[in-house]
Coordinates of C-alpha atoms in Angstrom, one line a residue:
X145 CA -5.7 -29.1 39.9
X146 CA -4.8 -26.0 38.0
X147 CA -5.6 -23.0 40.1
X148 CA -6.3 -19.4 39.1
X149 CA -3.0 -18.1 40.2
X150 CA -1.2 -21.0 38.4
X151 CA -3.0 -19.8 35.2
X152 CA -2.0 -16.1 36.0
X153 CA 1.7 -17.1 36.4
X154 CA 1.8 -19.1 33.2
X155 CA 0.1 -16.3 31.3
X156 CA 2.8 -13.8 32.6
X157 CA 5.4 -15.6 30.6
X158 CA 3.2 -15.4 27.4
X159 CA 3.7 -12.8 24.8
X160 CA 1.9 -9.7 25.5
X161 CA 0.7 -9.2 21.9
X162 CA -0.4 -12.6 20.6
X163 CA -0.8 -14.3 24.3
X164 CA 0.1 -17.6 22.5
X165 CA 3.8 -18.0 22.4
X166 CA 6.3 -17.5 25.3
X167 CA 8.2 -14.3 25.7
X168 CA 11.5 -13.9 24.1
X169 CA 14.4 -14.5 26.4
X170 CA 17.7 -13.2 25.0
X171 CA 21.1 -14.7 25.6
X172 CA 21.8 -12.6 28.6
X173 CA 18.7 -14.1 30.3
X174 CA 16.5 -10.9 29.9
X175 CA 12.8 -11.5 29.3
X176 CA 11.1 -9.2 26.7
X177 CA 7.4 -8.2 26.6
X178 CA 7.0 -10.0 23.3
X179 CA 7.7 -13.3 21.7
X180 CA 9.5 -11.8 18.7
X181 CA 9.9 -8.8 16.5
X182 CA 6.6 -9.4 14.4
X183 CA 4.5 -9.1 17.7
X184 CA 6.6 -6.3 19.0
X185 CA 5.8 -4.4 15.8
X186 CA 2.1 -4.8 16.1
X187 CA 2.3 -2.5 19.3
X188 CA 3.7 0.5 17.3
X189 CA 1.3 3.3 17.5
X190 CA -1.2 1.1 19.3
X191 CA -2.8 2.2 22.7
X192 CA -2.3 -0.4 25.5
X193 CA -5.4 -2.3 26.9
X194 CA -6.7 -1.6 30.2
X195 CA -6.8 -3.9 33.2
X196 CA -10.0 -5.9 33.4
X197 CA -10.4 -5.3 37.2
X198 CA -13.4 -3.0 37.7
X199 CA -12.2 0.5 38.8
X200 CA -8.6 0.0 37.6
X201 CA -7.4 2.1 34.5
X202 CA -3.8 0.8 34.5
X203 CA -2.5 -0.4 31.2
X204 CA -1.5 -3.8 30.5
X205 CA -3.2 -7.1 30.2
X206 CA -0.2 -9.5 30.3
X207 CA -1.8 -11.3 33.4
X208 CA -4.7 -13.0 31.6
X209 CA -6.4 -9.7 31.0
X210 CA -5.2 -7.9 34.1
X211 CA -2.3 -5.6 34.9
X212 CA -0.9 -7.7 37.9
X213 CA -1.0 -10.8 39.8
X214 CA -2.9 -9.2 42.5
X215 CA -5.5 -7.8 40.4
X216 CA -5.9 -11.1 38.6
X217 CA -6.7 -12.8 42.0
X218 CA -9.0 -10.3 42.9
X219 CA -10.8 -10.5 39.6
X220 CA -13.6 -12.8 38.6
X221 CA -12.7 -16.5 37.8
X222 CA -10.3 -16.8 35.0
X223 CA -10.8 -19.4 32.2
X224 CA -7.6 -21.0 30.9
X225 CA -6.5 -20.1 27.4
X226 CA -6.8 -22.7 24.7
X227 CA -3.9 -25.2 24.9
X228 CA -3.4 -25.6 21.2
X229 CA -4.9 -22.9 18.9
X230 CA -5.7 -24.0 15.4
X231 CA -3.6 -22.8 12.4
X232 CA -5.9 -19.9 11.7
X233 CA -5.7 -18.6 15.2
X234 CA -2.3 -17.2 14.6
X235 CA -1.8 -13.4 15.0
X236 CA -1.6 -11.7 11.7
X237 CA 1.3 -9.3 11.3
X238 CA 0.1 -5.6 10.7
X239 CA 2.5 -3.5 8.7
X240 CA 2.5 0.2 9.5
X241 CA 3.7 3.1 7.6
X242 CA 5.1 6.1 9.1
X243 CA 1.8 7.8 9.7
X244 CA 0.7 4.7 11.6
X245 CA -1.9 3.5 9.1
X246 CA -2.2 -0.2 8.9
X247 CA -1.5 -1.6 5.2
X248 CA -3.8 -4.3 3.8
X249 CA -2.9 -7.9 4.9
X250 CA -1.1 -10.2 2.5
X251 CA -3.1 -13.3 1.2
X252 CA -2.7 -16.1 3.6
X253 CA -1.1 -18.5 1.0
X254 CA 1.8 -16.2 -0.1
X255 CA 5.1 -15.0 1.2
X256 CA 4.7 -11.5 2.1
X257 CA 7.6 -8.8 2.5
X258 CA 6.8 -5.5 4.2
X259 CA 9.2 -2.5 4.4
X260 CA 10.0 -1.5 7.9
X261 CA 10.1 2.5 8.3
X262 CA 13.2 3.7 9.9
X263 CA 10.9 5.5 12.5
X264 CA 9.7 2.0 13.7
X265 CA 10.9 0.4 17.0
X266 CA 11.6 -2.7 14.9
X267 CA 13.9 -0.8 12.8
X268 CA 15.8 0.7 15.8
X269 CA 16.3 -2.6 17.5
X270 CA 17.4 -4.3 14.3
X271 CA 20.0 -1.7 13.5
X272 CA 21.2 -1.7 17.2
X273 CA 21.7 -5.5 16.9
X274 CA 23.2 -5.3 13.6
X275 CA 26.0 -2.7 14.5
X276 CA 26.7 -4.7 17.6
X277 CA 27.3 -7.9 15.7
X278 CA 29.1 -6.5 12.7
X279 CA 32.6 -7.3 13.6
X280 CA 35.2 -6.4 10.9
X281 CA 38.6 -4.6 10.7
X282 CA 37.6 -3.5 7.3
X283 CA 35.0 -0.9 8.4
X284 CA 31.2 -1.0 9.4
X285 CA 27.9 -1.5 7.4
X286 CA 24.9 0.8 7.1
X287 CA 21.4 -0.6 6.9
X288 CA 19.7 1.1 4.1
X289 CA 16.3 -0.7 4.0
X290 CA 14.8 -3.5 6.0
X291 CA 11.9 -6.0 4.8
X292 CA 10.2 -8.0 7.3
X293 CA 9.2 -11.6 6.1
X294 CA 5.8 -13.1 6.8
X295 CA 4.9 -16.6 5.8
X296 CA 1.8 -18.4 5.1
X297 CA 0.3 -20.7 7.7
X298 CA 1.7 -23.9 6.1
X299 CA 5.1 -22.8 6.5
X300 CA 4.8 -21.0 9.9
X301 CA 3.0 -24.0 11.4
X302 CA 5.9 -26.4 10.4
X303 CA 8.4 -23.9 11.9
X304 CA 6.4 -23.7 15.1
X305 CA 6.1 -27.5 15.2
X306 CA 9.8 -27.9 14.9
X307 CA 10.6 -25.5 17.8
X308 CA 7.9 -27.1 20.0
X309 CA 9.4 -30.5 19.2
X310 CA 13.0 -29.2 20.1
X311 CA 11.8 -27.6 23.4
X312 CA 10.1 -30.9 24.3
X313 CA 13.5 -32.7 24.3
X314 CA 15.3 -30.0 26.6
X315 CA 16.3 -26.5 26.6
X316 CA 16.4 -24.9 23.3
X317 CA 18.4 -21.9 21.9
X318 CA 17.2 -19.5 19.3
X319 CA 20.1 -17.4 17.8
X320 CA 20.1 -14.6 15.4
X321 CA 22.1 -15.5 12.2
X322 CA 22.8 -14.1 8.9
X323 CA 22.7 -15.7 5.5
X324 CA 24.1 -14.1 2.4
X325 CA 24.3 -15.7 -1.3
X326 CA 24.2 -14.3 -4.8
X327 CA 21.4 -11.9 -5.5
X328 CA 20.8 -11.8 -9.2
X329 CA 18.0 -9.2 -9.1
X330 CA 17.8 -5.6 -7.9
X331 CA 16.1 -6.3 -4.7
X332 CA 15.4 -3.1 -2.8
X333 CA 15.1 -0.7 -5.7
X334 CA 11.5 -1.4 -6.7
X335 CA 9.8 -2.2 -3.5
X336 CA 9.6 -5.4 -1.6
X337 CA 9.1 -8.0 -4.2
X338 CA 10.9 -11.4 -5.0
X339 CA 12.2 -12.3 -8.3
X340 CA 11.9 -15.5 -10.3
X341 CA 15.3 -16.1 -11.4
X342 CA 16.3 -19.8 -10.4
X343 CA 19.9 -18.7 -9.8
X344 CA 19.0 -16.0 -7.2
X345 CA 20.1 -17.2 -3.9
X346 CA 18.3 -14.5 -1.9
X347 CA 14.9 -14.8 -3.5
X348 CA 15.1 -18.6 -3.5
X349 CA 15.6 -18.8 0.3
X350 CA 13.1 -16.3 1.2
X351 CA 10.5 -17.4 -1.1
X352 CA 10.8 -21.3 0.2
X353 CA 11.9 -20.5 3.8
X354 CA 15.2 -22.3 3.0
X355 CA 13.5 -25.3 1.4
X356 CA 15.7 -24.5 -1.5
X357 CA 18.6 -22.2 -2.3
X358 CA 20.3 -20.9 -5.3
X359 CA 19.4 -22.9 -8.3
X360 CA 16.7 -24.6 -6.4
X361 CA 18.8 -27.2 -4.7
X362 CA 17.9 -28.1 -1.2
X363 CA 21.2 -27.1 0.6
X364 CA 24.6 -25.8 0.5
X365 CA 27.7 -27.7 0.7
X366 CA 30.6 -26.6 2.9
X367 CA 33.3 -27.8 5.4
X368 CA 30.5 -29.3 7.4
X369 CA 29.0 -31.2 4.5
X370 CA 25.5 -30.8 3.2
X371 CA 23.3 -28.2 5.2
X372 CA 21.9 -24.7 5.6
X373 CA 24.7 -22.3 6.5
X374 CA 24.6 -19.0 8.3
X375 CA 26.9 -16.9 10.5
X376 CA 26.5 -15.0 13.8
X377 CA 28.5 -12.3 12.6
X378 CA 27.0 -10.4 9.5
X379 CA 30.5 -9.2 8.4
X380 CA 31.5 -13.0 7.9
X381 CA 28.3 -13.7 6.0
X382 CA 29.0 -10.6 3.9
X383 CA 32.0 -12.6 2.4
X384 CA 29.4 -14.7 0.4
X385 CA 27.3 -11.7 -0.7
X386 CA 27.2 -10.9 -4.5
X387 CA 24.9 -8.3 -5.9
X388 CA 23.7 -7.5 -9.2
X389 CA 25.3 -4.4 -11.1
X390 CA 22.0 -2.5 -11.2
X391 CA 21.5 -2.5 -7.5
X392 CA 23.3 0.0 -5.1
X393 CA 22.9 -2.4 -2.1
X394 CA 24.4 -5.5 -0.7
X395 CA 21.8 -8.0 0.3
X396 CA 21.6 -10.3 3.3
X397 CA 18.9 -12.3 5.2
X398 CA 18.7 -12.1 9.0
X399 CA 17.5 -15.4 10.3
X400 CA 16.4 -17.2 13.7
X401 CA 18.1 -20.6 14.2
X402 CA 16.6 -23.3 16.6
X403 CA 19.4 -25.3 18.4
X404 CA 18.8 -28.1 20.8
X405 CA 20.5 -28.2 24.1
X406 CA 22.8 -31.0 23.1
X407 CA 24.1 -30.5 19.5
X408 CA 24.2 -33.5 17.2
X409 CA 26.3 -33.0 13.9
X410 CA 23.6 -35.1 12.1
X411 CA 21.1 -32.1 12.7
X412 CA 23.1 -29.1 13.7
X413 CA 26.6 -27.8 14.0
X414 CA 28.3 -24.7 15.6
X415 CA 31.7 -24.2 14.2
X416 CA 33.2 -20.9 15.5
X417 CA 31.0 -18.1 13.9
X418 CA 29.3 -20.6 11.5
X419 CA 26.0 -22.3 12.2
X420 CA 24.9 -25.1 10.2
X421 CA 21.4 -27.1 10.4
X422 CA 20.3 -30.0 8.2
X423 CA 16.5 -29.1 8.3
X424 CA 14.9 -26.0 6.8
X425 CA 12.5 -25.8 9.7
X426 CA 15.4 -25.1 12.0
X427 CA 16.2 -21.7 10.3
X428 CA 13.6 -19.1 9.7
X429 CA 14.2 -16.1 7.5
X430 CA 13.1 -13.0 9.5
X431 CA 14.3 -10.0 7.6
X432 CA 15.9 -9.0 4.2
X433 CA 18.6 -6.5 4.8
X434 CA 19.8 -4.0 2.2
X435 CA 22.9 -2.4 3.2
X436 CA 26.1 -0.6 2.1
X437 CA 29.6 -1.2 3.4
X438 CA 31.5 1.8 5.0
X439 CA 35.0 2.1 5.0

């Protein structure tokens, strides 16, 4: 029998924004307040909700609407959350400009790029991660612009299903990796938009969520055979970046890769800095990064 305390403890591990996905735990073992950057971004400029216990005005509702386990136990009976929300129950990403106003939501059936302002928490966290992972003897790289990627339900549901399936077989690791390819368009110079060039590796990957790469083929071919290749070090991925002459930027895609506890070369390979997966749902484009190299 599930008790109120069991429900509270379980909800304490859920994202404080959407309340559906578990909180992100980074490689160091630190548990964050949100399941990912999209949910973390929804908290920018948003006042925290108050505890549901009568007479308590403390912020925070991570414990099934209450600010703490103690207050949750004192509160009224708690109804357990829905075990499997439908596809349309997913939290929509809100994109905020510098003034904090919410921009219109993208249509639910298209890939949406939203520019992240340099004043946002998401920007600061990403740049910090970028700087710590860029390892090169040839100098550093400066993030000039950052576009956050949001996918329609048909794609995000497939990605979530893959993650849940991997978690069901054992401990799952989610790595931040970087993918670069030839960018045939002037990405970043005319706003967040994808081109229609069949040869553009960046726009093909972002628009299809790795279901196709440059020239519309379903995979790359490298030392590990057919697969979808990315690197943990963005400086390593940069060796594959090619930009058109009309753009002042180099372009790269920041991804999240789902790896099972026990690697099988038929599905995933980690070879030094390089990470290769065979299934598109195992690698999720999160950001388009426009950057310049500093020497």
